[in-house]
Tab-separated table of C-alpha atoms and ligand atoms in Angstrom:
chain	number	residue	atom	x	y	z
A	1347	MET	CA	38.916	90.002	68.806
A	1348	ASN	CA	36.328	92.038	67.550
A	1349	PRO	CA	33.626	93.093	69.505
A	1350	PRO	CA	35.935	93.216	72.729
A	1351	ALA	CA	34.959	90.200	74.663
A	1352	GLN	CA	34.919	90.163	78.519
A	1353	LEU	CA	35.293	87.211	80.844
A	1354	ILE	CA	33.113	86.672	84.106
A	1355	LEU	CA	34.722	83.809	85.548
A	1356	THR	CA	32.512	82.499	88.344
A	1357	VAL	CA	31.941	79.793	90.767
A	1358	ASP	CA	28.773	78.393	92.517
A	1359	TYR	CA	30.135	78.701	96.307
A	1360	GLU	CA	28.590	76.203	98.265
A	1361	VAL	CA	28.046	72.454	99.579
A	1362	PHE	CA	26.156	69.883	97.909
A	1363	GLY	CA	22.270	70.399	97.389
A	1364	ASP	CA	21.526	67.432	100.072
A	1365	GLY	CA	23.412	69.258	102.526
A	1366	SER	CA	26.134	66.707	102.346
A	1367	GLY	CA	30.524	68.055	102.009
A	1368	GLN	CA	32.381	70.222	104.416
A	1369	PRO	CA	32.760	73.632	103.814
A	1370	ARG	CA	36.570	73.233	104.745
A	1371	SER	CA	37.035	70.641	101.664
A	1372	CYS	CA	34.249	71.411	99.538
A	1373	VAL	CA	34.383	74.978	99.452
A	1374	LEU	CA	36.939	76.952	101.300
A	1375	GLU	CA	40.086	75.065	100.197
A	1376	SER	CA	39.217	74.837	96.508
A	1377	THR	CA	37.900	78.206	96.275
A	1378	GLU	CA	41.319	79.251	97.617
A	1379	ARG	CA	42.907	77.496	94.589
A	1380	ILE	CA	41.039	79.143	92.073
A	1381	LEU	CA	41.530	82.584	93.349
A	1382	ALA	CA	44.776	81.675	93.343
A	1383	ILE	CA	44.658	80.719	89.542
A	1384	ALA	CA	42.812	83.583	88.766
A	1385	GLU	CA	44.892	86.513	90.650
A	1386	SER	CA	48.028	84.967	88.901
A	1387	ARG	CA	46.236	85.791	85.401
A	1388	GLY	CA	44.776	88.931	86.540
A	1389	VAL	CA	40.982	88.014	86.232
A	1390	PRO	CA	38.220	88.753	88.982
A	1391	LEU	CA	36.694	85.627	90.131
A	1392	THR	CA	32.873	86.349	90.896
A	1393	LEU	CA	31.686	83.695	93.474
A	1394	PHE	CA	27.826	82.958	93.483
A	1395	VAL	CA	27.796	82.470	97.133
A	1396	GLU	CA	24.337	80.292	98.338
A	1397	ALA	CA	23.916	82.685	100.984
A	1398	LEU	CA	21.319	80.525	102.599
A	1399	GLU	CA	23.478	77.533	103.956
A	1400	PHE	CA	26.273	79.667	105.479
A	1401	ALA	CA	23.383	81.887	107.378
A	1402	ALA	CA	22.152	78.311	108.334
A	1403	MET	CA	25.442	77.365	109.325
A	1404	GLU	CA	25.765	80.738	111.370
A	1405	ARG	CA	23.030	79.804	113.051
A	1406	GLU	CA	24.805	76.300	114.584
A	1407	PRO	CA	26.882	76.503	117.063
A	1408	ALA	CA	28.745	73.386	115.675
A	1409	CYS	CA	29.706	75.024	112.835
A	1410	GLN	CA	31.088	78.704	114.342
A	1411	THR	CA	34.988	77.696	113.229
A	1412	GLN	CA	34.329	77.047	109.591
A	1413	SER	CA	31.000	79.790	109.488
A	1414	ASP	CA	34.135	82.317	110.366
A	1415	ALA	CA	36.075	81.074	107.891
A	1416	VAL	CA	33.948	81.325	105.176
A	1417	ARG	CA	32.927	85.045	106.230
A	1418	LEU	CA	36.727	85.846	106.051
A	1419	GLN	CA	37.286	83.914	102.807
A	1420	LEU	CA	34.562	86.200	101.450
A	1421	THR	CA	35.398	89.612	102.583
A	1422	GLU	CA	38.991	88.948	101.775
A	1423	ALA	CA	38.069	87.919	98.301
A	1424	LEU	CA	36.111	91.476	97.979
A	1425	ALA	CA	39.319	92.849	99.511
A	1426	ARG	CA	41.573	91.270	96.793
A	1427	GLY	CA	39.596	92.623	94.117
A	1428	HIS	CA	36.744	89.837	93.343
A	1429	ASP	CA	33.018	89.855	93.923
A	1430	LEU	CA	30.030	88.341	95.291
A	1431	GLN	CA	26.643	87.891	93.960
A	1432	LEU	CA	23.903	85.666	95.207
A	1433	HIS	CA	23.213	82.038	94.624
A	1434	LEU	CA	20.092	80.186	95.802
A	1435	HIS	CA	19.057	76.773	97.131
A	1436	PRO	CA	15.530	76.944	98.269
A	1437	GLN	CA	15.850	74.067	100.742
A	1438	TRP	CA	18.339	75.140	103.118
A	1439	ARG	CA	15.439	77.666	104.127
A	1440	GLY	CA	15.230	76.960	107.714
A	1441	ALA	CA	17.751	73.973	107.656
A	1442	LYS	CA	18.746	72.805	110.854
A	1443	LEU	CA	21.434	69.794	111.846
A	1444	ASP	CA	20.134	67.354	113.119
A	1445	PRO	CA	21.815	65.417	116.390
A	1446	ALA	CA	24.500	63.144	114.269
A	1447	GLY	CA	25.828	66.113	112.486
A	1448	ASN	CA	23.495	65.926	109.155
A	1449	TRP	CA	21.585	68.733	107.459
A	1450	GLN	CA	17.975	68.544	107.951
A	1451	LEU	CA	16.700	70.099	104.420
A	1452	ASP	CA	13.247	70.733	102.788
A	1453	LEU	CA	14.217	68.844	99.240
A	1454	SER	CA	10.636	69.683	98.295
A	1455	ARG	CA	11.583	73.347	97.725
A	1456	TRP	CA	14.712	72.105	95.463
A	1457	ARG	CA	13.413	74.294	92.503
A	1458	ILE	CA	12.906	78.186	93.352
A	1459	GLY	CA	10.754	78.446	90.342
A	1460	ASP	CA	8.128	76.343	91.980
A	1461	LEU	CA	7.668	78.548	94.599
A	1462	PRO	CA	4.966	81.190	95.452
A	1463	PHE	CA	5.778	84.715	94.711
A	1464	HIS	CA	6.047	85.730	98.291
A	1465	GLU	CA	8.452	83.118	99.557
A	1466	VAL	CA	11.002	83.727	96.200
A	1467	ALA	CA	10.782	87.169	97.816
A	1468	GLY	CA	11.633	86.404	100.746
A	1469	LEU	CA	14.440	84.245	99.765
A	1470	LEU	CA	15.825	86.745	97.837
A	1471	GLU	CA	15.879	89.277	100.333
A	1472	GLN	CA	17.199	87.508	103.021
A	1473	GLY	CA	20.254	86.292	100.745
A	1474	LYS	CA	20.691	89.804	99.169
A	1475	VAL	CA	20.542	91.070	103.007
A	1476	TRP	CA	23.038	88.513	104.377
A	1477	LEU	CA	25.753	89.261	101.452
A	1478	GLU	CA	25.284	92.709	101.368
A	1479	GLU	CA	25.715	92.815	105.248
A	1480	LEU	CA	28.572	91.125	104.621
A	1481	GLY	CA	30.325	92.537	101.898
A	1482	ARG	CA	29.795	96.213	103.234
A	1483	GLN	CA	32.126	95.489	106.080
A	1484	GLN	CA	34.970	95.191	103.351
A	1485	ARG	CA	33.360	97.857	100.984
A	1486	PRO	CA	30.681	100.209	101.702
A	1487	ASP	CA	29.682	100.643	97.806
A	1488	TYR	CA	29.369	96.580	97.812
A	1489	ARG	CA	25.814	95.968	96.377
A	1490	CYS	CA	24.401	92.235	95.368
A	1491	ILE	CA	22.895	92.461	91.816
A	1492	ALA	CA	23.226	89.040	90.228
A	1493	PHE	CA	21.835	85.798	90.571
A	1494	ARG	CA	22.030	82.360	89.568
A	1495	ALA	CA	19.264	79.970	90.769
A	1496	GLY	CA	19.984	76.855	92.463
A	1497	GLY	CA	20.588	73.888	89.936
A	1498	TRP	CA	19.400	76.169	87.198
A	1499	CYS	CA	15.831	75.753	88.560
A	1500	ILE	CA	14.557	79.283	87.580
A	1501	GLN	CA	11.265	78.109	85.428
A	1502	PRO	CA	8.101	78.861	85.261
A	1503	SER	CA	10.343	82.297	85.342
A	1504	ALA	CA	8.137	85.135	85.616
A	1505	LEU	CA	7.302	85.347	89.682
A	1506	VAL	CA	11.209	84.592	90.022
A	1507	LEU	CA	12.025	87.416	87.439
A	1508	ALA	CA	8.914	89.553	88.867
A	1509	ALA	CA	10.808	89.101	93.090
A	1510	LEU	CA	14.489	89.881	91.227
A	1511	SER	CA	13.091	93.306	89.964
A	1512	ASP	CA	11.693	94.268	93.162
A	1513	GLN	CA	14.801	93.374	94.959
A	1514	GLY	CA	16.682	95.400	92.805
A	1515	PHE	CA	18.579	92.476	90.806
A	1516	LEU	CA	19.549	93.741	87.359
A	1517	ILE	CA	21.225	90.464	86.188
A	1518	ASP	CA	20.042	86.948	86.088
A	1519	SER	CA	22.962	84.501	84.863
A	1520	THR	CA	20.923	81.390	84.919
A	1521	VAL	CA	20.384	80.362	81.374
A	1522	ALA	CA	22.734	77.421	79.577
A	1523	PRO	CA	21.322	78.199	76.443
A	1524	GLY	CA	20.300	74.922	74.270
A	1525	LEU	CA	20.672	72.501	77.685
A	1526	ARG	CA	18.036	70.890	78.969
A	1527	ASN	CA	17.440	68.919	82.178
A	1528	ALA	CA	14.386	66.637	82.438
A	1529	THR	CA	14.981	65.063	85.651
A	1530	VAL	CA	11.603	64.981	87.425
A	1531	GLY	CA	11.996	67.607	90.333
A	1532	GLU	CA	15.037	69.051	88.854
A	1533	TRP	CA	14.184	70.047	85.538
A	1534	SER	CA	15.125	73.160	83.187
A	1535	ASP	CA	14.768	73.897	79.607
A	1536	PHE	CA	16.806	76.400	77.852
A	1537	ARG	CA	16.455	74.515	74.528
A	1538	ASP	CA	14.601	77.953	73.096
A	1539	ALA	CA	16.724	80.427	74.285
A	1540	PRO	CA	17.361	83.145	72.067
A	1541	ASP	CA	20.490	83.484	69.387
A	1542	LEU	CA	21.698	86.664	71.750
A	1543	PRO	CA	25.154	86.897	73.704
A	1544	PHE	CA	23.064	88.562	76.002
A	1545	TRP	CA	19.337	90.293	76.689
A	1546	ASN	CA	16.363	91.715	78.529
A	1547	VAL	CA	13.959	89.665	80.641
A	1548	ASP	CA	10.446	89.943	82.463
A	1549	GLN	CA	8.279	87.189	81.852
A	1550	ASP	CA	10.071	84.086	80.227
A	1551	LEU	CA	13.578	84.004	80.208
A	1552	THR	CA	14.181	82.724	77.334
A	1553	VAL	CA	11.933	85.650	75.502
A	1554	PRO	CA	13.988	88.844	74.567
A	1555	VAL	CA	12.220	91.911	75.484
A	1556	SER	CA	12.889	95.496	75.605
A	1557	HIS	CA	12.980	96.150	79.531
A	1558	GLY	CA	13.511	94.243	82.591
A	1559	VAL	CA	16.264	92.435	83.816
A	1560	TRP	CA	19.136	91.585	81.788
A	1561	GLU	CA	20.212	87.986	81.126
A	1562	PHE	CA	23.797	87.203	80.820
A	1563	PRO	CA	23.762	83.399	79.606
A	1564	ILE	CA	26.144	81.017	80.822
A	1565	LEU	CA	28.191	79.934	77.684
A	1566	THR	CA	27.434	76.599	76.055
A	1567	GLY	CA	29.004	74.854	72.539
A	1568	ARG	CA	29.404	72.035	71.089
A	1569	VAL	CA	32.479	69.461	71.600
A	1570	ALA	CA	33.014	66.172	69.832
A	1571	ARG	CA	30.782	63.359	71.855
A	1572	LEU	CA	33.805	61.307	72.553
A	1573	ASP	CA	35.364	64.332	74.431
A	1574	HIS	CA	32.763	65.330	76.726
A	1575	LEU	CA	32.411	61.598	77.320
A	1576	LYS	CA	35.688	61.721	78.699
A	1577	ALA	CA	35.537	64.284	80.469
A	1578	LEU	CA	32.349	63.139	82.475
A	1579	ARG	CA	34.077	59.932	83.152
A	1580	LYS	CA	37.362	62.328	84.675
A	1581	ALA	CA	35.166	64.488	86.673
A	1582	GLY	CA	35.565	63.903	90.343
A	1583	LEU	CA	35.538	65.766	93.668
A	1584	ALA	CA	37.773	68.646	95.190
A	1585	LYS	CA	40.925	66.996	97.317
A	1586	GLY	CA	39.353	65.743	100.512
A	1587	CYS	CA	36.075	67.061	99.296
A	1588	GLN	CA	33.069	63.874	99.918
A	1589	GLY	CA	29.532	64.232	99.493
A	1590	SER	CA	26.316	63.400	97.418
A	1591	TYR	CA	24.501	64.730	94.245
A	1592	ARG	CA	21.493	63.153	95.620
A	1593	GLY	CA	18.564	65.301	94.512
A	1594	PRO	CA	14.681	65.484	95.535
A	1595	GLY	CA	13.494	62.524	93.280
A	1596	GLY	CA	15.633	59.556	94.760
A	1597	ALA	CA	17.574	56.826	92.843
A	1598	ALA	CA	14.984	56.629	89.886
A	1599	ALA	CA	15.315	60.214	88.867
A	1600	ARG	CA	18.865	60.286	88.987
A	1601	LEU	CA	18.964	57.386	86.936
A	1602	PHE	CA	16.605	59.120	84.817
A	1603	GLY	CA	18.931	62.151	84.638
A	1604	ARG	CA	22.061	60.433	84.346
A	1605	LEU	CA	20.379	58.520	80.841
A	1606	ASN	CA	19.148	62.058	79.911
A	1607	ARG	CA	22.299	63.939	80.002
A	1608	LEU	CA	23.745	60.942	77.599
A	1609	ARG	CA	21.402	61.837	75.676
A	1610	GLN	CA	22.800	65.661	75.027
A	1611	LEU	CA	26.532	64.624	74.809
A	1612	GLY	CA	28.046	66.955	73.072
A	1613	THR	CA	26.315	70.093	74.115
A	1614	VAL	CA	28.454	71.709	77.401
A	1615	MET	CA	28.589	74.599	79.485
A	1616	LEU	CA	31.869	76.719	79.829
A	1617	ASP	CA	32.916	74.695	82.940
A	1618	PHE	CA	36.098	75.232	84.048
A	1619	SER	CA	35.632	72.449	86.718
A	1620	THR	CA	34.950	69.959	84.658
A	1621	LEU	CA	36.302	70.417	81.045
A	1622	PRO	CA	39.786	70.296	79.650
A	1623	ALA	CA	41.498	73.523	78.329
A	1624	PRO	CA	40.934	72.758	74.855
A	1625	GLN	CA	37.254	72.259	75.043
A	1626	LEU	CA	36.657	75.700	77.213
A	1627	ILE	CA	38.724	77.361	74.109
A	1628	GLU	CA	37.007	75.493	71.634
A	1629	ILE	CA	33.401	76.715	73.309
A	1630	THR	CA	34.722	80.666	73.933
A	1631	ARG	CA	36.021	80.785	70.420
A	1632	GLN	CA	32.498	79.426	68.832
A	1633	TRP	CA	30.807	81.982	71.028
A	1634	CYS	CA	32.945	84.687	69.999
A	1635	GLU	CA	32.519	83.580	66.386
A	1636	ARG	CA	28.792	83.238	66.488
A	1637	PHE	CA	28.707	86.972	68.131
A	1638	ALA	CA	31.232	88.683	66.042
A	1639	GLY	CA	28.517	91.280	64.765
A	1640	GLU	CA	27.200	92.318	68.174
A	1641	PRO	CA	27.697	95.997	68.801
A	1642	ALA	CA	28.165	96.027	72.106
A	1643	SER	CA	31.068	94.540	74.498
A	1644	LEU	CA	30.824	90.616	74.832
A	1645	PRO	CA	30.223	89.467	78.225
A	1646	LEU	CA	31.772	85.670	78.520
A	1647	ALA	CA	30.472	83.815	81.623
A	1648	ALA	CA	32.365	80.887	82.635
A	1649	ILE	CA	31.075	78.852	85.451
A	1650	GLY	CA	32.839	76.244	87.792
A	1651	HIS	CA	32.074	74.818	91.320
A	1652	SER	CA	34.141	74.596	94.184
A	1653	LYS	CA	33.316	70.923	95.264
A	1654	ASN	CA	34.393	69.493	92.385
A	1655	PHE	CA	37.390	71.437	91.495
A	1656	THR	CA	39.916	68.890	91.196
A	1657	ALA	CA	43.970	69.217	90.377
A	1658	THR	CA	42.815	68.371	86.816
A	1659	SER	CA	40.672	71.530	86.858
A	1660	GLU	CA	43.546	73.436	88.041
A	1661	ARG	CA	45.536	72.875	85.278
A	1662	ALA	CA	42.534	73.581	82.958
A	1663	LEU	CA	41.605	76.910	84.191
A	1664	SER	CA	45.614	78.012	84.465
A	1665	GLU	CA	45.800	77.014	80.682
A	1666	TYR	CA	42.408	77.990	79.555
A	1667	LEU	CA	42.984	81.866	81.503
A	1668	ASP	CA	46.488	81.988	79.190
A	1669	TRP	CA	44.908	81.656	76.348
A	1670	VAL	CA	42.352	84.234	77.937
A	1671	ASN	CA	44.816	86.410	78.104
A	1672	GLY	CA	46.937	85.922	74.675
A	1673	GLN	CA	43.787	86.415	73.098
A	1674	GLY	CA	43.445	90.062	74.943
A	1675	ILE	CA	40.178	88.966	76.401
A	1676	VAL	CA	39.766	90.874	79.669
A	1677	GLY	CA	38.221	89.636	83.253
A	1678	THR	CA	35.509	91.126	84.362
A	1679	THR	CA	32.518	91.192	86.899
A	1680	TYR	CA	28.662	91.643	86.238
A	1681	PRO	CA	28.712	95.128	87.734
A	1682	ASP	CA	31.043	96.359	85.584
A	1683	ALA	CA	30.534	94.314	82.531
A	1684	LEU	CA	26.750	95.898	82.712
A	1685	ASP	CA	28.540	99.332	83.225
A	1686	LEU	CA	30.101	98.579	79.654
A	1687	ILE	CA	27.178	97.769	78.063
A	1688	SER	CA	24.690	100.417	79.853
A	1689	SER	CA	27.431	103.092	78.790
A	1690	GLY	CA	28.108	101.803	75.122
B	1714	ZN	ZN1	24.105	75.517	93.353
């Protein structure tokens, strides 16, 4: 394949955005299955760790056992050659458990793109410090340099990008070219993303510039609308995981969001939790063909979520990684992919 393509296999490592879902069944167990499949195919996994929620869990005595298990899984993943990078859902800032055992979150903070600069900078610093303190117990040279915004809600992006740059982040991997979420309180709009496999940004994520943080987009592509609909119908939650996709806007906003998604049928992210292998392969093929003329190495960012990684996803990921290996596509991490691009 020309240019040499490199797969960055990523998982958003978190419970649900409204605080529902148990770490054991929605994060730990399914992530272990993803790690095992990735390892058996020689591909490193990047865990986009939603650090605020795990920091909140550590403050709650009732969550100690699961918090310890999360720390152990993350440090062991690093020891096994995988990578950890930062994912943030600001609604977890200062979260507390109520007496009934439910998380009290500030859902008005759903979108990091809506927050003032000092708050964004504070959250990024908190997440990076938490992750680096944990990672360096295992690997003293560990660095948190890549970011993905919770719910893809990074826009308007100027303040977030300035804060990322201030905090020493080198890469953002939030943009899903061509996709839009019009739900009130959860919006994102990447329809104007440039026709590039990666680019630099400083103000608007969709406008390439010659300096600044790198954008490594999540791969997107076109599949048959009926196949997409079938995949949506089959999508479920990880074994034993229960939770709610409730957002900040209530039932009406959720219905609107669902209708809006139906309008976009056929445009999909390279999501190994929800798509069958033939569609994952098709999207990767389209991307490689589209950027065949690029001189540098081609990073391919794929996304999955621990909470909706089902037995069907296991088969899809296994089959997809077998195809990846057969194509000579090598698995990599953000720091290694960036090194290669910078040196080449
Ligand atoms: Zn998330």
